[in-house]
Coordinates of C-alpha atoms in Angstrom, one line a residue:
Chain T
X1 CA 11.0 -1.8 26.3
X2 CA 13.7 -2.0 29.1
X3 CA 15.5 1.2 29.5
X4 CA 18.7 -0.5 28.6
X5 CA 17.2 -1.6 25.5
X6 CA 16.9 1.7 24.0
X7 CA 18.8 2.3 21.0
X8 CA 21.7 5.0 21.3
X9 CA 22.9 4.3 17.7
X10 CA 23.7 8.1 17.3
X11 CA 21.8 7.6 13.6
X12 CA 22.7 9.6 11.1
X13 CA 19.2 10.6 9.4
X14 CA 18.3 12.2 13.1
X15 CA 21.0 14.7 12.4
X16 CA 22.1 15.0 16.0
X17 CA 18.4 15.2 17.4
X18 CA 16.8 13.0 19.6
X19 CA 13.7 11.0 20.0
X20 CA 11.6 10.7 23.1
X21 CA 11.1 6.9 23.6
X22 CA 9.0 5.0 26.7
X23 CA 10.9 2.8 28.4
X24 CA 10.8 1.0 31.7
X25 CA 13.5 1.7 34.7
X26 CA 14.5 -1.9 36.9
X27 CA 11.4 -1.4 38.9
X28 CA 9.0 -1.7 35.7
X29 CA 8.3 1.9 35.8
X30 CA 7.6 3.7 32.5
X31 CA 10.0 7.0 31.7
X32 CA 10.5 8.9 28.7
X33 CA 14.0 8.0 27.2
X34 CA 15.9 10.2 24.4
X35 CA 17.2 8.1 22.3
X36 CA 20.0 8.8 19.1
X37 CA 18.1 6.5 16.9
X38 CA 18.3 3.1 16.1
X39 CA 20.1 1.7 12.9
X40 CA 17.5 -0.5 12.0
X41 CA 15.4 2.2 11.7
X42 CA 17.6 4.3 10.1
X43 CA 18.4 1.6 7.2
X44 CA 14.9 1.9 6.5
X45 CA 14.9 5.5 6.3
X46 CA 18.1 5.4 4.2
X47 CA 16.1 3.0 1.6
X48 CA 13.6 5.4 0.9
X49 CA 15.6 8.0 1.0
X50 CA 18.2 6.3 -1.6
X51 CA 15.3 5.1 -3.5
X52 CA 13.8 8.9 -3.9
X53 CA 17.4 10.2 -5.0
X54 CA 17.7 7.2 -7.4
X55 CA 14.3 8.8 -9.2
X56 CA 15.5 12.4 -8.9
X57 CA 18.3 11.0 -10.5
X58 CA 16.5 8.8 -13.3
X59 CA 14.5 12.0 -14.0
X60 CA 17.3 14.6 -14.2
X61 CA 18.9 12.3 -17.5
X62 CA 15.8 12.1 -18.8
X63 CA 15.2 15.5 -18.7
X64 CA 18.9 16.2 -20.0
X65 CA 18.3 14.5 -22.9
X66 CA 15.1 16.1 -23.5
X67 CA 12.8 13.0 -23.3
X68 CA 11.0 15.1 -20.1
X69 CA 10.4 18.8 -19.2
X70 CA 12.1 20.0 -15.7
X71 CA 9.0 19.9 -14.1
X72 CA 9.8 16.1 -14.5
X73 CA 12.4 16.3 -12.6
X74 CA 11.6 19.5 -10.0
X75 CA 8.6 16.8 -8.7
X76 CA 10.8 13.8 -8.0
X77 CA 13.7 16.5 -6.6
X78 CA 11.1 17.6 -4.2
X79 CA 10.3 14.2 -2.8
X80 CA 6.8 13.6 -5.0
X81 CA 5.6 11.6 -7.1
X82 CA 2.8 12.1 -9.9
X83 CA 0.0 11.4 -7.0
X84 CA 1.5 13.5 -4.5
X85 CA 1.9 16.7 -7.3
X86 CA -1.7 15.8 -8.5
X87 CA -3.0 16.6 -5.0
X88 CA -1.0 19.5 -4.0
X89 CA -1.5 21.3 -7.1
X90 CA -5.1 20.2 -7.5
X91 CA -4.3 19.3 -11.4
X92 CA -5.4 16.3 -13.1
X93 CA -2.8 13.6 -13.4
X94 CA -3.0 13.2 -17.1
X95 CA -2.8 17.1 -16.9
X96 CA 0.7 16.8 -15.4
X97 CA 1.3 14.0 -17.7
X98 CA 1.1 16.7 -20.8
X99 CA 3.0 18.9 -18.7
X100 CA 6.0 16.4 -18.8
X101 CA 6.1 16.7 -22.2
X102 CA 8.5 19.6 -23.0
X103 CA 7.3 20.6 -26.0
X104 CA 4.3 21.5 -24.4
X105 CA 6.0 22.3 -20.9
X106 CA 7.4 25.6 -23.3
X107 CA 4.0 26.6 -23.7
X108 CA 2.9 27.1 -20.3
X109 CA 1.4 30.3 -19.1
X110 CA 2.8 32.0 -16.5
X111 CA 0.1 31.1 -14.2
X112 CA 0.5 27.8 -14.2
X113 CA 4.5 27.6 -14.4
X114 CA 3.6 29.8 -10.8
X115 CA 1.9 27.4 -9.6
X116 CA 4.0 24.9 -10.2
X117 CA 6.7 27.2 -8.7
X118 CA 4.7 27.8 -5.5
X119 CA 3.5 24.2 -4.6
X120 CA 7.3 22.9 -5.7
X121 CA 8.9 26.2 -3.5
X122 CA 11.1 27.3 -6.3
X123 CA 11.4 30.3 -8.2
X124 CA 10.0 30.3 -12.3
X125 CA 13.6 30.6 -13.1
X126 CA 14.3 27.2 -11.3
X127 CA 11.4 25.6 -11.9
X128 CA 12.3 25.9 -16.0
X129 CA 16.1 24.8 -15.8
X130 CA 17.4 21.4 -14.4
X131 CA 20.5 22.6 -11.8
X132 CA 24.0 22.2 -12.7
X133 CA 25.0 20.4 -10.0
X134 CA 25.4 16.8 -10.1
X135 CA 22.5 14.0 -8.7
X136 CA 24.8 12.4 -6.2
X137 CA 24.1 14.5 -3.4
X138 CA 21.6 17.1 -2.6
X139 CA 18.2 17.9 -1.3
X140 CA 17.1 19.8 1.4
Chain L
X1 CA -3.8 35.8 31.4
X2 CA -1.7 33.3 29.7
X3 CA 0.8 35.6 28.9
X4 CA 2.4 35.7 32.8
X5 CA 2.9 31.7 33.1
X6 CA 5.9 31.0 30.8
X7 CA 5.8 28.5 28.5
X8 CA 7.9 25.5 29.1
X9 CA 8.8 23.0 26.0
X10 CA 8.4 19.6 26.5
X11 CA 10.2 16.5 24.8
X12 CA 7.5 13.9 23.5
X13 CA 7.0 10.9 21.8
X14 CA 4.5 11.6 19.5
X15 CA 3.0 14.8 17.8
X16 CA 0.0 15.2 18.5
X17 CA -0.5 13.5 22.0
X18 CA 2.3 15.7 23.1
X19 CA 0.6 19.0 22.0
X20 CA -2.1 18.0 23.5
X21 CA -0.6 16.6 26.9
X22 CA 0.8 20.3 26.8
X23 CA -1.7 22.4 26.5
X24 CA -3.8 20.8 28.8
X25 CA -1.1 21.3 30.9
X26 CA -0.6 24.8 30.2
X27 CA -4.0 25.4 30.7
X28 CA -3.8 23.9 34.4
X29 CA -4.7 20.3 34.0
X30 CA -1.8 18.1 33.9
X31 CA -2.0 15.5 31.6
X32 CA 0.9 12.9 30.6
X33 CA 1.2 11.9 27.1
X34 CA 0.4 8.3 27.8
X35 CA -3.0 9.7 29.6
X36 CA -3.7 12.2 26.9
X37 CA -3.0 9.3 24.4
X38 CA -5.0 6.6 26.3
X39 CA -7.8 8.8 27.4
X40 CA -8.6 9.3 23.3
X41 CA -8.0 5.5 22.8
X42 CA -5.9 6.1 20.3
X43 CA -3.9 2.5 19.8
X44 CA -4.9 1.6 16.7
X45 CA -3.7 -0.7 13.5
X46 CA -4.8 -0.5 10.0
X47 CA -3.2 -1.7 6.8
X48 CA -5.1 -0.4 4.2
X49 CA -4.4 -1.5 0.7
X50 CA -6.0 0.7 -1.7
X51 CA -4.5 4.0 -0.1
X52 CA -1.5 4.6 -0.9
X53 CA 1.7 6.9 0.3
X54 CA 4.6 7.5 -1.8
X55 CA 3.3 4.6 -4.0
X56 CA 2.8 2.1 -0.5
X57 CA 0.0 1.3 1.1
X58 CA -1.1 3.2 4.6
X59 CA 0.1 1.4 7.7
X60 CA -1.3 3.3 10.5
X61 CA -0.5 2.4 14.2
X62 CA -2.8 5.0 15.6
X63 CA -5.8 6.9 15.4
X64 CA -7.0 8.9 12.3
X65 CA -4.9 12.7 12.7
X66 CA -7.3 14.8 14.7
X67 CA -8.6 12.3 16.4
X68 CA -6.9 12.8 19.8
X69 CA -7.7 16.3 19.9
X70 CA -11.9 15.0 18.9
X71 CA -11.3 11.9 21.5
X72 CA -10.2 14.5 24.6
X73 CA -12.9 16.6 23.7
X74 CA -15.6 14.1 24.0
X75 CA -14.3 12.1 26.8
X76 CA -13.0 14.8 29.4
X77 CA -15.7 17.8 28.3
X78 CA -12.2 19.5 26.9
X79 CA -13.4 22.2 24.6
X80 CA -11.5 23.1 21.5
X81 CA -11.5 26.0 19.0
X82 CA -10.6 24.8 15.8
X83 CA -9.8 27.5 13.0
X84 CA -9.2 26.5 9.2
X85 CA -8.2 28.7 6.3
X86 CA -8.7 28.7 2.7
X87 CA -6.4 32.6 2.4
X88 CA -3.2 32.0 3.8
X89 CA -2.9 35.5 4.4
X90 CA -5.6 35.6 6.9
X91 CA -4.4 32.0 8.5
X92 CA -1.4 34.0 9.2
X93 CA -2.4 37.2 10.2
X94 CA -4.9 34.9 12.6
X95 CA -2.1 33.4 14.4
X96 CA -0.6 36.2 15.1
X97 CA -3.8 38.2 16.4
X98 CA -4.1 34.8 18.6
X99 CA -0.3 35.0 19.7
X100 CA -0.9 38.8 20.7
X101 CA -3.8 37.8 23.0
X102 CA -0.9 35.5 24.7
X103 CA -1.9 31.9 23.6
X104 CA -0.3 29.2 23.1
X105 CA -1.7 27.6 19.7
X106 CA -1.9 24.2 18.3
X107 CA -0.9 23.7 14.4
X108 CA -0.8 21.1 12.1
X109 CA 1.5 21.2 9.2
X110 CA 3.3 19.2 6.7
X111 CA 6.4 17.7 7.9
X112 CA 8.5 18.6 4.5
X113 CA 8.3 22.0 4.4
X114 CA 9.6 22.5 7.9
X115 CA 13.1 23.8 7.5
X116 CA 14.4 22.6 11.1
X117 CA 13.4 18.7 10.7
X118 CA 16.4 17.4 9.2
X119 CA 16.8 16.6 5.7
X120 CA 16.5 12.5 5.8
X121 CA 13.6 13.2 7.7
X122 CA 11.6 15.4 5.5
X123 CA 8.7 13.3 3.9
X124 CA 5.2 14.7 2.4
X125 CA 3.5 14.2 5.8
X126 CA 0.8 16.6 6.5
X127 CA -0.5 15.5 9.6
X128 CA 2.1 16.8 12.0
X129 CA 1.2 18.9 15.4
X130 CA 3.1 21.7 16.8
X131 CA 2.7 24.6 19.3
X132 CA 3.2 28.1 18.2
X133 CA 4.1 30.0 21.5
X134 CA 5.4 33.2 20.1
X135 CA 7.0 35.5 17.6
X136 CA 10.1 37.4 17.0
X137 CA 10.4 39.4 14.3
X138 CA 10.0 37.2 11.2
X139 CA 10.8 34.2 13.2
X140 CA 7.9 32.4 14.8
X141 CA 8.9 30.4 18.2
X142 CA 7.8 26.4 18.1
X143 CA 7.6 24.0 20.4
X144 CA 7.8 20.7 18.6
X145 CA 7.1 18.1 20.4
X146 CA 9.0 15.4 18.6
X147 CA 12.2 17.8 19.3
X148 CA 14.4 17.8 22.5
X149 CA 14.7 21.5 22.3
X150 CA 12.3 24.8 21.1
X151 CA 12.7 25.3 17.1
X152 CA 12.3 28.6 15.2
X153 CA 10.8 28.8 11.9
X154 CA 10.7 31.5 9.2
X155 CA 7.3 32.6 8.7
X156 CA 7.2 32.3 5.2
X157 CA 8.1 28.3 6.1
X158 CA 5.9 28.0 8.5
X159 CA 2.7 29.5 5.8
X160 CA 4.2 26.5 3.5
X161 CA 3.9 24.1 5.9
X162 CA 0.7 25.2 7.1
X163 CA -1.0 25.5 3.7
X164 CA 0.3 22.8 1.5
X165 CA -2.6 21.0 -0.6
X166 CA -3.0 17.4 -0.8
X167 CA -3.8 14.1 1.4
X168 CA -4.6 15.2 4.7
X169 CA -4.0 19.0 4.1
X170 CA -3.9 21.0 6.9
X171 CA -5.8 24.2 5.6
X172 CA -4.0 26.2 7.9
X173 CA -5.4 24.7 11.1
X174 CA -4.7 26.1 14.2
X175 CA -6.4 25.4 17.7
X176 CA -6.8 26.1 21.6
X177 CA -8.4 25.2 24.4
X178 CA -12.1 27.6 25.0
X179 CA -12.6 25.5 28.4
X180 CA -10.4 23.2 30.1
X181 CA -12.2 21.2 33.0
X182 CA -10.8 21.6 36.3
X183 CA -11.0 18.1 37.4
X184 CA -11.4 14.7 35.7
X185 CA -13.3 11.8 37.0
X186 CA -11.0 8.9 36.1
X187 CA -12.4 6.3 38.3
X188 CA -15.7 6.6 35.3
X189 CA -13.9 7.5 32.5
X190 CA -10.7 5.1 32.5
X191 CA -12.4 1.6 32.7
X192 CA -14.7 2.7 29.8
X193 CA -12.1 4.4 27.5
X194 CA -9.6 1.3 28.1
X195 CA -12.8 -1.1 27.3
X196 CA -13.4 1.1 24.0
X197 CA -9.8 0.6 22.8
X198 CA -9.5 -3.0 23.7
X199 CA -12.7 -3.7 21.2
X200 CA -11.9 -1.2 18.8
X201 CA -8.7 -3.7 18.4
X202 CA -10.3 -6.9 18.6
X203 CA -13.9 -6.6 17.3
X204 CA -13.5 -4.3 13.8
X205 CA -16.2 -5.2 11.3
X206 CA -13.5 -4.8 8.5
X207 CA -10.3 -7.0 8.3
X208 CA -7.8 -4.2 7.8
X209 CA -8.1 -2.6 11.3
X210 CA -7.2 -3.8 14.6
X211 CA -5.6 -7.3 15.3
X212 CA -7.2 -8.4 11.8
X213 CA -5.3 -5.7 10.2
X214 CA -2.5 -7.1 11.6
X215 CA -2.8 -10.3 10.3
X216 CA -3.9 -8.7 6.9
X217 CA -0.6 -7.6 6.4
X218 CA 1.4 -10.6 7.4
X219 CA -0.6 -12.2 4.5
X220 CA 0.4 -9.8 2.3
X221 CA 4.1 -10.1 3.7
X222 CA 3.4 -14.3 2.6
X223 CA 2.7 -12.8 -0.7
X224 CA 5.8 -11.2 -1.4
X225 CA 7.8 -14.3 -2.9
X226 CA 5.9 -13.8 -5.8
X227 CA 6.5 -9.9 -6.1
X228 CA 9.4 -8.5 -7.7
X229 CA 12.3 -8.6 -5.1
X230 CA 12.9 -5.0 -5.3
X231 CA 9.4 -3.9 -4.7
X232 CA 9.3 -6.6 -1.7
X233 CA 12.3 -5.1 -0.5
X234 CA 10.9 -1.5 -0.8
X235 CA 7.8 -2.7 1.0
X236 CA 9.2 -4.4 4.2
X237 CA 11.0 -1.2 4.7
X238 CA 8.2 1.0 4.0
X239 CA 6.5 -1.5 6.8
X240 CA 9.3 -0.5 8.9
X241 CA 9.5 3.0 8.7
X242 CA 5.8 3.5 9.5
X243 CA 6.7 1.4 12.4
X244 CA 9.8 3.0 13.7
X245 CA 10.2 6.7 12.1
X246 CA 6.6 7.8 11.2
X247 CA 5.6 10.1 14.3
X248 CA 6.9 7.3 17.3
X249 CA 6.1 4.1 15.1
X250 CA 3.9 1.3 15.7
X251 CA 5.8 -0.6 18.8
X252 CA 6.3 3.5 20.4
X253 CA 3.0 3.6 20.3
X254 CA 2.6 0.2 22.1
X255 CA 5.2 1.6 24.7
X256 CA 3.5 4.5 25.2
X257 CA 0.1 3.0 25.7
X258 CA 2.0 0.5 28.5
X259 CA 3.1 3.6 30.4
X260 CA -0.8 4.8 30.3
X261 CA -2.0 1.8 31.8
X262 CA 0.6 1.5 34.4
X263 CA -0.9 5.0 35.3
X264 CA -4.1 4.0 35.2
X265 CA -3.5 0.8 37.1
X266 CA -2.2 3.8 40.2
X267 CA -5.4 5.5 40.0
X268 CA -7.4 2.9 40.0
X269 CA -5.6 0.9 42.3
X270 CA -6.2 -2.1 39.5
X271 CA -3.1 -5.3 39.7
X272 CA -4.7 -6.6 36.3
X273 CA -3.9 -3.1 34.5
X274 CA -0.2 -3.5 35.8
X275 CA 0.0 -6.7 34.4
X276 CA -1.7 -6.0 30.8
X277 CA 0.8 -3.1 30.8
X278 CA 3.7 -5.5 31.3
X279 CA 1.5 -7.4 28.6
X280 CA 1.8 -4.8 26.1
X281 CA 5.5 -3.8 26.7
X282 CA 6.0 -7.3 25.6
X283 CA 4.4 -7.0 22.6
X284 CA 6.0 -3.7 21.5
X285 CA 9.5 -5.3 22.4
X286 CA 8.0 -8.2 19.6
X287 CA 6.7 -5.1 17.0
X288 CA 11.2 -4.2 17.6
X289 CA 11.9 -8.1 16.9
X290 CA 9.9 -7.6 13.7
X291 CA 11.4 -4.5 12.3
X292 CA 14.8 -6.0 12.9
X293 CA 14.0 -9.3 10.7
X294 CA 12.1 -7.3 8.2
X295 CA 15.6 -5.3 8.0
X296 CA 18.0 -7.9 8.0
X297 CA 15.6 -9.1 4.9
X298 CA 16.1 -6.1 3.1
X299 CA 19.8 -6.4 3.6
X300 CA 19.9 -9.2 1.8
X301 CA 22.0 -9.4 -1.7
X302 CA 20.3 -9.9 -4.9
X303 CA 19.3 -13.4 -5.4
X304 CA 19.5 -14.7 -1.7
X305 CA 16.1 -15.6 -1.1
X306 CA 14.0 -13.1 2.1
X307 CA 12.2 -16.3 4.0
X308 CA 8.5 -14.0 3.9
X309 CA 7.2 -17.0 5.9
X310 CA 9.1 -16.5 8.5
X311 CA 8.4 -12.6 8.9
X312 CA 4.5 -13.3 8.6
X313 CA 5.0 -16.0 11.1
X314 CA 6.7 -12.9 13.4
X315 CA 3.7 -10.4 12.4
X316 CA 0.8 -13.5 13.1
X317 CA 2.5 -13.7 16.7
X318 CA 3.0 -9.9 17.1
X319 CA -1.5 -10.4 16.6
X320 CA -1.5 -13.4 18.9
X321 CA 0.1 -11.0 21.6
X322 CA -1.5 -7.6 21.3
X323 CA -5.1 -10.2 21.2
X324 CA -4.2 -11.5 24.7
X325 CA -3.8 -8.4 26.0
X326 CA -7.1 -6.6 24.7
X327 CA -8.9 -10.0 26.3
X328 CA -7.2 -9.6 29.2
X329 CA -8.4 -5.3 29.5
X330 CA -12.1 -6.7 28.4
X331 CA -12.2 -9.0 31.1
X332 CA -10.5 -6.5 33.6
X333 CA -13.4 -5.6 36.3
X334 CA -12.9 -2.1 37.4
X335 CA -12.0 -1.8 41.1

């Protein structure tokens, strides 16, 4: 990529950061370039990020109207899905699948719930309660 | 020893060629990230199917994670110590017995837990590299390499990030350099590691890797028009983001490994690297061409129709180009 070619789109998913990019100087000479992003790039970012809120968001009125346990909701709030919270909590999916239900969700021992907690990072308060906030912003 | 020579933070492309590129370094070899990178033939493509991220298949322009650190070890004598944890506690309290003795130490970790990568960025990745180079207080001192500047991190952060479970969990890994040769012959070893990449590209005995990996996944791209126009849309970004965001993305790591032959056409004194570098910087500037069709696709409006034909016509040509310049670096006669 020519040096002049490298995006300075000031991106907002960078957050004020830059990227180191190769690039070649008049002469054909490779240099490392920092670059503020590139929209194209950053459109694609912004579609999987939308598309991740847009399930946190699915799951939080599912949850509100008790179809789903929080847990359904913590996962998808914390950028997972059922695969990703199979294999960092080492449970079967059809394990987690129960644990969706609420009914059952109630029943949980503590040492589960915890470890739900600890591979989600919230506390057992959290992890049992949907926020109050509303699903339009968020995450961290 | 280590403790009197400061440590200097560097800005790189990539995560794990840049730790590498400094430590070595560090340790009083200089390597550039386009020589660490090329010297482990790292290029790579695979599009595999049946393994699947956030519900999307793996597109991988690299290597396998690790494999940097394995290729430098077996191609320059570089020795590595490599430390994994199943306690947490004594992954911790390991690091900090290391940082005591003065070293600087390599980490992987997930990318998500990391509190100073910014929210849009923060993704279940767990293969991400990092230096360690000190502590204060609670706070442990990183040099990132994908960041302009050093980054602190909490240490209860940091433990998350080092210990999460799941797809290519890091189990706490930490490493350093136990020797670090002096010198490096590059007249032997360039020719044969550039000779290794080039065939790893073109001659793969399955058809999801290399160039045939490539062309894998324009078919599948053909395939689209028959998939629900959502999902397609979902997928061409997905294609883009491994590209563009994912570590440097697939046409950065074409860019980088253009700046590694240019250096290796200097050392070797070699006109035909020069010109298969100028080869490849064409075909990352076509990898940037792609992304920016695949995107304008995805902006599309409901019912207007995404021409897939065209993009797979884009990703066979993107093939056609990266092919001409692994036959060109196989019929390359070292000076």
């Amino acid at each position: 990529m020519d040096k002049k070619n490298v995006p300075q789109d000031n991106v907002s998913t960078y957050a004020n950061n830059k990227k180191a990019m190769y690039a070649t100087d008049s002469a054909g000479n490779y240099n490392v370039v920092a670059s503020s992003g590139w929209k194209i790039e950053e459109e694609a970012t912004m579609q999987a990020v939308h598309e991740l809120e847009r399930m946190a968001r699915d799951a939080y009125s599912r949850v509100k109207h008790g179809e789903k346990s929080p847990l359904f909701f913590h996962m998808y709030n914390c950028r997972m899905d059922l695969q990703v919270l199979s294999e960092s909590t080492g449970f079967f999916k059809w394990r987690i699948k129960r644990h969706f239900k609420p009914s059952i969700f109630r029943k949980l021992s503590d040492k589960i719930l915890e470890h739900y907690g600890d591979t989600l990072g919230l506390s057992r308060e959290e992890l049992c309660t949907l926020p109050e906030q509303d699903m339009d912003k968020d995450n961290g | 020893m280590d403790r009197q020579k400061a440590f200097q933070h560097k800005h790189f492309a990539h995560c794990e060629s840049g730790v590498m590129s400094l430590m070595m370094t560090h340790h009083g070899l200089p390597l550039s990230e386009a020589m660490v990178f090329g010297l482990s033939s790292a290029l790579m493509f695979a599009y595999i199917p049946f393994v699947k991220l956030g519900g999307m298949p793996l597109i991988a322009y690299r290597s396998r994670p690790k494999s940097i650190i394995r290729g430098l070890q077996k191609n320059l004598g570089i020795k590595m110590q490599m430390h994994t944890f199943s306690n947490p506690r004594k992954g911790m309290e390991k690091l900090d017995t290391l940082l005591q003795q003065g070293k600087i130490v390599g980490a992987q970790s997930s990318v998500f837990w990391l509190p100073y990568f910014p929210p849009e960025m923060r993704f279940h990745f767990n293969a991400h590299n990092l230096i360690i180079y000190g502590k204060e207080e609670d706070q442990y001192l990183i040099s990132d390499p994908v960041f302009e500047s050093s980054q602190r991190c909490p240490a209860k952060d940091l433990e998350k990030a080092r210990f999460v479970r799941g797809m290519m969990a890091p189990k706490g890994l930490l490493y350093y350099p136990r020797h670090v040769p002096r010198h490096i012959n590059y007249k032997n070893i360039l020719p044969v590691v550039i000779r290794k990449n080039a065939k790893a590209m073109l001659k793969t005995p399955v058809p999801i890797a290399g160039i045939r990996g490539i062309r894998a996944l324009a078919k599948s791209i053909a395939k689209l028009s028959t998939k629900n126009p959502r999902w397609a849309k979902l997928f061409l970004g997905h294609i883009v983001r491994m590209q563009e965001e994912i570590g440097t993305g697939g046409a950065g790591f074409r860019f980088i490994y253009a700046s590694f032959l240019q250096e290796s056409a200097a050392i070797l004194d070699n006109q035909d690297l020069e010109d298969a570098s100028r080869m490849m910087t064409a075909a990352g500037d076509q990898w940037r061409e792609f992304a920016l069709m695949a995107v304008k696709g995805i902006r599309r409006k409901r019912g207007e129709a995404i021409d897939f034909t065209d993009l797979q016509e884009k990703l066979n040509s993107v093939a056609d180009a990266e092919a001409e310049v692994y036959h060109t670096l196989l019929d390359t006669k070292p000076a």
